[in-house]
Short mmCIF file of C-alpha atoms and ligand atoms in Angstrom, two decimals:
data_model
loop_
_atom_site.label_atom_id
_atom_site.label_comp_id
_atom_site.label_asym_id
_atom_site.label_seq_id
_atom_site.Cartn_x
_atom_site.Cartn_y
_atom_site.Cartn_z
CA MET A 1 0.00 0.00 0.00
CA ASN A 2 1.21 3.49 -0.85
CA TYR A 3 0.01 6.77 0.60
CA TYR A 4 -0.50 10.12 -1.13
CA SER A 5 -0.51 13.58 0.38
CA LEU A 6 -3.86 15.35 0.54
CA ASN A 7 -2.04 18.48 -0.66
CA HIS A 8 -0.95 16.56 -3.81
CA GLN A 9 2.49 18.24 -3.96
CA ALA A 10 4.63 15.41 -2.58
CA PRO A 11 5.60 11.94 -3.86
CA ASN A 12 3.61 8.87 -2.80
CA VAL A 13 5.31 6.83 -0.09
CA SER A 14 5.13 3.42 1.58
CA PHE A 15 3.64 2.77 5.03
CA ARG A 16 7.18 2.90 6.40
CA GLU A 17 7.91 6.38 5.02
CA ALA A 18 4.47 7.69 5.96
CA THR A 19 4.99 6.53 9.56
CA ILE A 20 8.49 7.95 9.86
CA GLN A 21 7.55 11.30 8.28
CA GLY A 22 4.19 11.75 10.00
CA GLN A 23 3.18 14.56 7.69
CA ALA A 24 4.07 14.80 3.98
CA PRO A 25 6.76 17.32 2.94
CA ASP A 26 4.03 19.52 1.41
CA LYS A 27 2.33 19.61 4.89
CA GLY A 28 -0.51 17.39 3.69
CA LEU A 29 -1.90 14.41 5.59
CA TYR A 30 -1.16 11.00 4.11
CA PHE A 31 -4.09 8.97 2.77
CA PRO A 32 -4.12 5.36 1.47
CA GLU A 33 -4.14 5.05 -2.34
CA THR A 34 -6.92 2.49 -2.19
CA ILE A 35 -9.34 1.43 0.54
CA PRO A 36 -9.00 -2.35 0.99
CA THR A 37 -12.13 -4.48 1.28
CA VAL A 38 -12.57 -6.91 4.13
CA ASP A 39 -13.99 -10.20 2.78
CA PRO A 40 -17.77 -10.20 3.46
CA LEU A 41 -17.50 -13.81 4.64
CA VAL A 42 -15.00 -12.73 7.29
CA ILE A 43 -17.44 -10.09 8.49
CA LYS A 44 -20.35 -12.53 8.44
CA ASN A 45 -18.36 -15.07 10.49
CA CYS A 46 -16.37 -12.54 12.50
CA LYS A 47 -17.05 -14.33 15.78
CA ASP A 48 -15.05 -17.32 14.54
CA TYR A 49 -11.91 -15.19 14.42
CA THR A 50 -9.72 -14.19 17.35
CA LYS A 51 -9.09 -10.46 17.85
CA GLU A 52 -5.55 -11.00 16.61
CA GLU A 53 -6.65 -12.79 13.43
CA LEU A 54 -9.20 -10.13 12.64
CA ALA A 55 -6.67 -7.38 13.36
CA MET A 56 -4.18 -8.95 10.97
CA LEU A 57 -6.78 -9.17 8.19
CA VAL A 58 -7.67 -5.49 8.65
CA MET A 59 -4.16 -4.06 9.08
CA GLN A 60 -2.02 -6.13 6.72
CA PRO A 61 -3.19 -4.44 3.48
CA TYR A 62 -2.36 -1.02 4.97
CA VAL A 63 1.11 -2.07 6.07
CA GLY A 64 1.95 -4.00 2.88
CA ASP A 65 5.51 -5.31 2.81
CA ALA A 66 6.83 -2.59 5.14
CA ILE A 67 6.71 -5.07 8.06
CA ASP A 68 7.10 -8.84 7.74
CA GLU A 69 4.10 -10.95 8.71
CA LYS A 70 5.57 -12.42 11.87
CA SER A 71 6.65 -9.03 13.23
CA LEU A 72 3.30 -7.49 12.34
CA PHE A 73 1.50 -10.26 14.22
CA ARG A 74 3.63 -9.52 17.28
CA ILE A 75 3.01 -5.76 16.98
CA VAL A 76 -0.74 -6.22 16.53
CA SER A 77 -0.98 -8.68 19.44
CA GLU A 78 0.89 -6.35 21.80
CA THR A 79 -1.27 -3.44 20.64
CA ILE A 80 -4.60 -5.09 21.48
CA GLY A 81 -3.58 -7.08 24.55
CA PHE A 82 -6.55 -5.97 26.68
CA ASP A 83 -10.37 -6.13 26.55
CA PHE A 84 -12.82 -4.09 24.45
CA PRO A 85 -16.14 -5.01 26.06
CA LEU A 86 -19.48 -3.87 24.65
CA VAL A 87 -21.57 -3.26 27.76
CA GLN A 88 -25.34 -2.90 27.60
CA VAL A 89 -26.57 0.27 29.35
CA ASN A 90 -30.26 -0.03 28.44
CA ASP A 91 -32.32 -1.81 25.80
CA ARG A 92 -31.23 0.51 22.98
CA ILE A 93 -27.83 1.89 24.04
CA SER A 94 -24.60 0.02 24.75
CA SER A 95 -21.15 1.31 25.63
CA LEU A 96 -18.01 0.10 23.91
CA GLU A 97 -15.48 0.50 26.72
CA LEU A 98 -12.16 1.52 25.23
CA PHE A 99 -10.50 2.36 28.54
CA HIS A 100 -9.10 -1.00 29.59
CA GLY A 101 -5.60 -0.27 28.25
CA PRO A 102 -2.61 0.89 30.33
CA THR A 103 -3.48 4.64 30.33
CA LEU A 104 -7.25 4.16 30.63
CA ALA A 105 -8.21 5.76 27.30
CA PHE A 106 -8.74 4.61 23.71
CA LYS A 107 -5.59 6.31 22.51
CA ASP A 108 -3.56 3.37 23.84
CA VAL A 109 -4.39 1.39 20.70
CA GLY A 110 -2.98 3.95 18.26
CA ALA A 111 -0.01 4.87 20.44
CA ARG A 112 1.02 1.27 21.07
CA PHE A 113 0.78 0.34 17.40
CA MET A 114 2.71 3.38 16.25
CA SER A 115 5.47 3.07 18.84
CA ARG A 116 6.08 -0.55 17.92
CA CYS A 117 6.12 0.23 14.19
CA LEU A 118 8.63 3.06 14.74
CA GLY A 119 10.72 0.80 16.96
CA TYR A 120 10.72 -1.80 14.16
CA PHE A 121 11.68 0.78 11.51
CA SER A 122 14.38 2.40 13.66
CA GLN A 123 16.20 -0.95 13.83
CA GLN A 124 16.79 -0.49 10.09
CA ALA A 125 17.09 3.30 9.90
CA THR A 126 20.21 5.12 11.01
CA GLY A 127 19.98 7.75 13.71
CA LYS A 128 17.37 8.52 16.29
CA VAL A 129 13.83 9.70 15.62
CA THR A 130 12.29 12.51 17.68
CA VAL A 131 8.53 12.20 18.17
CA LEU A 132 6.91 15.58 18.76
CA VAL A 133 3.32 15.57 19.93
CA ALA A 134 0.73 18.02 21.24
CA THR A 135 -1.91 16.70 23.64
CA SER A 136 -5.25 17.94 24.88
CA GLY A 137 -5.21 15.25 27.56
CA ASP A 138 -5.07 11.57 26.69
CA THR A 139 -2.63 11.48 23.79
CA GLY A 140 0.25 12.47 26.05
CA GLY A 141 -0.19 9.61 28.49
CA ALA A 142 -0.81 7.02 25.78
CA VAL A 143 2.22 8.15 23.78
CA ALA A 144 4.45 8.35 26.87
CA ASN A 145 3.42 4.85 27.95
CA GLY A 146 3.57 3.39 24.44
CA PHE A 147 7.03 4.78 23.62
CA LEU A 148 8.67 4.41 27.04
CA GLY A 149 11.98 2.62 26.61
CA VAL A 150 11.64 2.21 22.80
CA GLU A 151 15.23 2.40 21.56
CA GLY A 152 16.16 5.01 19.01
CA VAL A 153 13.10 7.16 19.75
CA GLU A 154 13.00 10.38 21.82
CA VAL A 155 9.55 11.71 22.71
CA VAL A 156 8.64 15.36 23.39
CA ILE A 157 5.08 16.02 24.59
CA LEU A 158 3.53 19.51 24.67
CA TYR A 159 0.51 19.99 26.91
CA PRO A 160 -1.54 23.04 27.97
CA SER A 161 -0.75 23.94 31.57
CA GLY A 162 -3.71 23.58 33.95
CA LYS A 163 -6.00 22.20 31.22
CA VAL A 164 -5.49 18.46 31.71
CA SER A 165 -6.76 16.37 34.63
CA PRO A 166 -4.47 15.20 37.49
CA VAL A 167 -4.32 11.57 36.29
CA GLN A 168 -3.66 12.73 32.72
CA GLU A 169 -0.86 15.02 33.88
CA LEU A 170 0.77 12.31 36.00
CA GLN A 171 0.62 9.85 33.12
CA LEU A 172 2.57 12.13 30.85
CA THR A 173 5.02 13.75 33.29
CA THR A 174 6.24 10.82 35.36
CA CYS A 175 7.81 8.45 32.82
CA GLY A 176 11.33 9.86 32.58
CA GLN A 177 13.85 8.02 30.37
CA ASN A 178 13.20 8.93 26.72
CA ILE A 179 10.02 10.93 27.48
CA LYS A 180 10.05 14.74 28.04
CA ALA A 181 6.95 16.78 28.96
CA LEU A 182 6.73 20.48 28.05
CA GLU A 183 4.12 22.37 30.08
CA VAL A 184 2.95 25.20 27.82
CA SER A 185 1.19 28.29 29.18
CA GLY A 186 -1.50 28.31 26.50
CA SER A 187 -4.26 26.20 24.91
CA PHE A 188 -4.14 22.86 23.07
CA ASP A 189 -4.41 24.77 19.78
CA ASP A 190 -1.28 26.76 20.80
CA CYS A 191 0.55 23.47 21.45
CA GLN A 192 -0.59 22.07 18.13
CA ALA A 193 0.49 25.24 16.30
CA MET A 194 3.96 25.04 17.88
CA VAL A 195 4.29 21.42 16.75
CA LYS A 196 3.16 22.31 13.23
CA ASP A 197 5.70 25.17 13.07
CA ALA A 198 8.42 22.78 14.18
CA PHE A 199 7.65 20.38 11.33
CA MET A 200 7.96 23.24 8.84
CA ASP A 201 11.20 24.65 10.23
CA ALA A 202 14.25 24.04 8.02
CA ASP A 203 16.83 24.27 10.85
CA LEU A 204 14.98 21.79 13.03
CA ASN A 205 14.50 19.37 10.16
CA LYS A 206 18.21 19.53 9.41
CA ALA A 207 19.19 18.89 13.03
CA LEU A 208 16.59 16.25 13.96
CA GLN A 209 14.55 13.49 12.36
CA LEU A 210 11.16 14.74 13.50
CA THR A 211 7.88 12.87 13.38
CA SER A 212 4.43 13.32 14.84
CA ALA A 213 2.48 10.95 17.08
CA ASN A 214 -0.79 12.84 16.66
CA SER A 215 -3.55 11.08 14.78
CA ILE A 216 -2.26 12.70 11.60
CA ASN A 217 0.30 9.86 11.67
CA VAL A 218 -1.13 6.92 9.71
CA ALA A 219 0.30 4.43 12.21
CA ARG A 220 -1.78 6.02 14.96
CA TRP A 221 -4.85 6.66 12.89
CA LEU A 222 -5.36 3.35 11.04
CA PRO A 223 -5.33 0.81 13.93
CA GLN A 224 -8.27 2.65 15.50
CA GLN A 225 -10.42 0.80 12.97
CA LEU A 226 -9.88 -2.35 14.98
CA TYR A 227 -12.19 -1.64 17.87
CA TYR A 228 -15.10 -1.04 15.49
CA PHE A 229 -14.53 -4.60 14.23
CA PHE A 230 -14.23 -5.93 17.80
CA ALA A 231 -17.48 -4.15 18.63
CA TYR A 232 -19.20 -5.80 15.68
CA GLN A 233 -18.11 -9.26 16.89
CA GLN A 234 -20.16 -8.50 20.02
CA TRP A 235 -23.02 -6.66 18.30
CA GLN A 236 -23.76 -8.93 15.34
CA ASP A 237 -26.35 -11.11 17.10
CA LYS A 238 -28.57 -8.09 17.68
CA GLY A 239 -29.44 -8.19 13.98
CA GLN A 240 -29.58 -4.75 12.40
CA PRO A 241 -26.38 -2.69 12.05
CA PRO A 242 -25.63 -0.24 14.88
CA VAL A 243 -25.74 3.51 15.07
CA ILE A 244 -22.33 4.51 16.47
CA ALA A 245 -21.80 7.72 18.42
CA VAL A 246 -18.18 8.87 18.60
CA PRO A 247 -17.07 11.64 20.97
CA SER A 248 -14.95 13.66 18.57
CA GLY A 249 -12.20 16.25 18.84
CA ASN A 250 -9.53 15.88 16.18
CA PHE A 251 -11.77 13.43 14.25
CA GLY A 252 -9.16 10.68 13.98
CA ASN A 253 -11.30 8.12 15.75
CA ILE A 254 -14.54 8.64 13.83
CA CYS A 255 -12.61 8.82 10.57
CA ALA A 256 -11.12 5.39 11.34
CA GLY A 257 -14.64 4.09 11.96
CA LEU A 258 -15.78 5.48 8.63
CA LEU A 259 -12.82 3.80 6.97
CA ALA A 260 -13.82 0.47 8.55
CA HIS A 261 -17.33 1.03 7.22
CA VAL A 262 -16.14 1.81 3.69
CA SER A 263 -14.10 -1.43 3.91
CA GLY A 264 -17.31 -3.35 4.50
CA LEU A 265 -18.17 -3.15 8.20
CA PRO A 266 -21.96 -2.83 8.63
CA VAL A 267 -22.88 0.45 10.35
CA LYS A 268 -26.28 2.10 10.11
CA HIS A 269 -25.17 5.64 10.88
CA PHE A 270 -22.36 7.60 12.54
CA ILE A 271 -22.80 10.39 15.04
CA ALA A 272 -20.07 12.99 15.48
CA ALA A 273 -20.68 14.06 19.07
CA CYS A 274 -18.88 17.29 19.99
CA ASN A 275 -18.79 19.66 22.91
CA VAL A 276 -19.18 23.36 22.07
CA ASN A 277 -16.06 23.09 19.91
CA ASP A 278 -18.28 22.13 17.03
CA ALA A 279 -16.75 23.15 13.70
CA VAL A 280 -17.81 19.83 12.10
CA PRO A 281 -21.41 19.72 13.39
CA GLY A 282 -21.59 23.29 12.05
CA TYR A 283 -20.49 22.02 8.65
CA LEU A 284 -22.97 19.14 8.75
CA ARG A 285 -25.78 21.58 9.53
CA THR A 286 -24.92 24.25 6.98
CA GLY A 287 -22.50 22.87 4.38
CA ASN A 288 -19.97 25.56 5.36
CA TYR A 289 -16.87 24.64 7.29
CA ALA A 290 -15.41 27.24 9.63
CA ALA A 291 -12.53 26.49 12.03
CA LYS A 292 -12.96 28.10 15.45
CA THR A 293 -10.75 29.03 18.37
CA ALA A 294 -10.88 26.25 20.95
CA VAL A 295 -12.91 26.88 24.11
CA PRO A 296 -12.14 24.91 27.32
CA THR A 297 -14.82 22.40 28.38
CA ILE A 298 -15.17 19.50 30.84
CA SER A 299 -14.61 17.04 27.97
CA ASN A 300 -11.16 18.52 27.45
CA ALA A 301 -9.75 15.91 25.07
CA MET A 302 -12.22 17.25 22.51
CA ASP A 303 -11.33 20.94 22.89
CA VAL A 304 -10.19 21.26 19.29
CA GLY A 305 -11.15 24.26 17.20
CA SER A 306 -9.72 23.03 13.94
CA PRO A 307 -9.90 19.21 13.70
CA SER A 308 -6.99 18.00 11.57
CA ASN A 309 -8.55 14.73 10.44
CA PHE A 310 -11.74 16.17 9.04
CA ILE A 311 -10.01 16.56 5.69
CA ARG A 312 -9.62 12.76 5.65
CA VAL A 313 -13.36 12.35 6.20
CA MET A 314 -13.93 14.65 3.22
CA GLU A 315 -11.49 12.64 1.08
CA LEU A 316 -13.17 9.37 2.00
CA PHE A 317 -16.44 10.63 0.53
CA GLY A 318 -15.06 12.63 -2.38
CA SER A 319 -15.91 15.88 -0.53
CA ARG A 320 -19.59 15.37 -1.42
CA TYR A 321 -21.65 17.17 1.21
CA GLU A 322 -24.81 15.17 0.48
CA THR A 323 -23.02 11.82 0.91
CA ILE A 324 -21.31 12.92 4.09
CA LYS A 325 -24.58 14.16 5.54
CA GLU A 326 -26.23 10.82 4.82
CA LYS A 327 -23.54 8.95 6.77
CA ILE A 328 -22.86 11.30 9.67
CA SER A 329 -24.98 13.47 11.93
CA GLY A 330 -23.36 16.12 14.11
CA TYR A 331 -24.40 17.11 17.62
CA THR A 332 -23.23 19.91 19.89
CA VAL A 333 -23.48 19.14 23.61
CA THR A 334 -22.92 21.78 26.28
CA ASP A 335 -21.15 21.18 29.60
CA ASP A 336 -24.44 21.50 31.48
CA THR A 337 -26.07 18.80 29.38
CA THR A 338 -22.96 16.64 29.73
CA ARG A 339 -23.12 16.87 33.53
CA GLN A 340 -26.86 16.17 33.53
CA THR A 341 -26.32 13.12 31.33
CA ILE A 342 -23.71 11.70 33.73
CA ALA A 343 -26.14 12.15 36.63
CA ASP A 344 -29.18 10.75 34.76
CA VAL A 345 -27.48 7.67 33.35
CA TYR A 346 -26.03 6.82 36.75
CA ARG A 347 -29.38 7.27 38.48
CA GLN A 348 -31.39 5.33 35.86
CA TYR A 349 -28.99 2.53 34.95
CA GLY A 350 -26.17 2.60 37.51
CA TYR A 351 -23.65 3.17 34.70
CA VAL A 352 -20.86 5.71 35.23
CA LEU A 353 -19.96 7.75 32.12
CA ASP A 354 -16.93 9.97 31.74
CA PRO A 355 -17.59 13.44 30.26
CA HIS A 356 -16.56 12.35 26.72
CA GLY A 357 -18.75 9.28 26.78
CA ALA A 358 -21.57 11.43 28.17
CA VAL A 359 -21.35 13.80 25.19
CA ALA A 360 -21.74 10.78 22.90
CA TYR A 361 -24.51 9.29 25.02
CA HIS A 362 -26.60 12.44 24.89
CA ALA A 363 -26.14 12.75 21.13
CA LEU A 364 -27.09 9.10 20.57
CA GLN A 365 -30.13 9.42 22.77
CA GLU A 366 -31.31 12.45 20.78
CA TYR A 367 -30.77 10.64 17.50
CA LEU A 368 -32.55 7.47 18.63
CA GLY A 369 -35.44 9.62 19.84
CA GLU A 370 -36.01 10.55 16.21
CA HIS A 371 -35.30 7.02 14.90
CA PRO A 372 -37.38 4.75 17.15
CA GLU A 373 -36.61 1.55 15.24
CA GLN A 374 -32.83 1.81 15.62
CA ALA A 375 -30.28 0.98 18.33
CA GLY A 376 -26.60 1.62 18.82
CA PHE A 377 -23.61 2.18 21.01
CA ILE A 378 -21.32 4.93 22.17
CA LEU A 379 -17.55 4.77 22.24
CA GLU A 380 -16.66 5.28 25.90
CA THR A 381 -13.20 6.71 25.23
CA ALA A 382 -11.84 7.23 28.75
CA HIS A 383 -12.25 5.82 32.25
CA PRO A 384 -14.31 8.19 34.44
CA VAL A 385 -11.51 8.25 37.03
CA LYS A 386 -9.55 10.49 34.67
CA PHE A 387 -12.13 13.22 35.37
CA PRO A 388 -12.92 12.76 39.06
CA ASP A 389 -14.06 16.31 39.87
CA THR A 390 -16.80 16.40 37.27
CA VAL A 391 -17.97 12.82 37.58
CA GLU A 392 -17.94 12.46 41.37
CA ALA A 393 -19.96 15.65 41.78
CA MET A 394 -22.65 14.20 39.49
CA ILE A 395 -22.89 10.66 40.85
CA GLY A 396 -22.40 11.65 44.49
CA LYS A 397 -19.70 9.14 45.33
CA LYS A 398 -16.00 8.50 44.86
CA ILE A 399 -14.78 6.59 41.83
CA GLU A 400 -12.33 3.86 42.63
CA VAL A 401 -8.95 4.25 40.97
CA PRO A 402 -8.23 1.05 39.01
CA ALA A 403 -5.26 -0.89 40.34
CA SER A 404 -3.34 -0.15 37.13
CA ALA A 405 -3.38 3.62 37.87
CA GLN A 406 -2.86 3.69 41.65
CA HIS A 407 0.93 3.79 41.51
CA LEU A 408 0.79 7.14 39.62
CA PHE A 409 -0.13 9.04 42.75
CA GLY A 410 3.17 8.14 44.37
CA LEU A 411 5.25 9.49 41.48
CA GLU A 412 6.79 12.92 41.06
CA LYS A 413 5.68 15.22 38.24
CA LYS A 414 8.56 16.37 36.04
CA SER A 415 7.74 18.98 33.39
CA ILE A 416 9.57 21.80 31.65
CA ALA A 417 7.64 25.09 31.68
CA MET A 418 7.44 26.91 28.36
CA LYS A 419 5.62 29.93 26.90
CA ALA A 420 3.31 29.37 23.94
CA SER A 421 6.15 30.40 21.64
CA PHE A 422 7.61 28.48 18.73
CA ALA A 423 10.93 30.39 19.10
CA GLU A 424 11.28 29.06 22.62
CA LEU A 425 10.44 25.50 21.56
CA LYS A 426 12.94 25.68 18.71
CA GLU A 427 15.75 26.90 20.92
CA TRP A 428 15.02 24.17 23.44
CA LEU A 429 14.95 21.42 20.79
CA LEU A 430 18.21 22.62 19.20
CA ARG A 431 19.93 22.72 22.57
CA GLY A 432 19.20 18.96 22.71
C1 LIG B 501 -8.70 12.14 22.08
C2 LIG B 501 -9.97 11.87 22.74
C3 LIG B 501 -11.19 12.07 22.07
C4 LIG B 501 -11.26 12.64 20.68
O1 LIG B 501 -10.77 11.74 19.70
P1 LIG B 501 -10.41 12.28 18.25
O2 LIG B 501 -9.85 11.11 17.53
O3 LIG B 501 -9.39 13.38 18.44
O4 LIG B 501 -11.65 12.80 17.65
C5 LIG B 501 -12.36 11.73 22.72
N1 LIG B 501 -12.36 11.26 23.98
C6 LIG B 501 -11.22 11.08 24.67
C7 LIG B 501 -11.28 10.59 26.06
C8 LIG B 501 -9.98 11.36 24.07
O5 LIG B 501 -8.86 11.17 24.75
#
C-alpha cells in the first residue's frame, strides 16, 4: 500500500515512510491510495476469528511489505492485549469500553501500534527519531506509555498547563527516560500550532529526524479501525447494524470508523458528538466549514477548534456534502447537558460515564429519539476516574482508581515550563 498527500504536492510513499515522516513534505496528511475491502464472509463469520486474526486481516493491506508478517502479528498482538467489552446500558444503548488499556483511554491502541512500528523501523534506519506531539489530555499519556523505553526514539510532549486532569498530567510527566513533557502556558491549539511550526522549520528538520504521534500519523490513525470490528463481533447477534456515536475532537477516531465502514463493516449511521467546539457539526448543519478558536470544556480531550482529520473524512467521501450528511450526523453538547447526562445515566442505569462518553450518550439518545426503530452504542473513550471532579460531583460518590493507575499518585511530576512560543520551543529542541 502506498500513501498520497492530501495536498498533492509530494511523492507517494510506503507505510514505512508515511509513519516515519508523520506529515508529507508539502504539509498534507497522508491517505491510502486504495481502501481495501474486508472479505464479506469474514465479516459474516467474524465471531469465529480471534481479535488477533481479525486485526491482521484489517491491518495487513495497509502495512503491505513494510513489516514482515511475523513481526506485524507480534506488533498487533501487543497493541490489542486488553479487553474491548461492549456493555449494555439499556435496551437501545450500549457502551463500547475503550478504557481498559494501560493509560485508561482509547488512545492506547494507536499509540502502542505506532510506537512498535517506529521501533521496528528504527532498527533499520540510522539515527534517532524525535517524536513531537501536542496533547489535549489523553494522547500524552498514551504516547508516553507506548514509547517508554523504545530504543532510538525520543519523545517530546507539549501539553496546555492547567488544562489536563491530574491523572492525565501524571501519566505524561512521570515516565522519565526517553520521554520529556513540556508544560505550555497556552491552549491545546497553541501546542498544536507550535508542533506544526516545528515540522515546517528548516533548521529543526536539518538537526533532527522529526515525526508526529498525533492522529495525523497513519500508524496512529489506522489501527483505530480495529475496535469497530471488535465491537461488531459483540453486536452482530442483535441483527440490524448499529448507530455509532463517537465523541470527537480531532476526528481521527470517527474517521477510522468510517474507513472500517467503507471497507465493509456494517454500520447504520455515525454520530459525530462534539462539545461546544463544534466546527464539524456546524459544517454538517450548513455545508460551510469554519474552524474556530478552541474553548475549554469538561470534555477537554475534545477541545479542538480546527480538527486536523476532518479533511480525511472529506477525502473518504469525495468531498460530497450530500453523501457525508447521509452517513454522519453532528451534535453539539454543552457542559451543562454533559453533567446532567452523567447524573441521569447513573441514576437510571447505575452506569458511570466519563464526560466524553456522556457527550456521545446524549447525542445518541437524541438521534434514537427521532429514529425509534434503531439501536446503537457509544464509544466510551476514557475511564471516568480520569475526570474525578466532574464525575464524582454528578454521581455523588467517589470513583475507585483502578489498580493499574494507583501507583501514579506516588510518582513525582517532572515537566519543563514553556511559553506558547515556537521560538522558545525551537531553541530548546536545538539545545538537545
Ligand atoms: C482524544 C480523545 C477524544 C477525541 O478523539 P479524536 O480522535 O481526536 O476525535 C475523545 N475522547 C477522549 C477521552 C480522548 O482522549
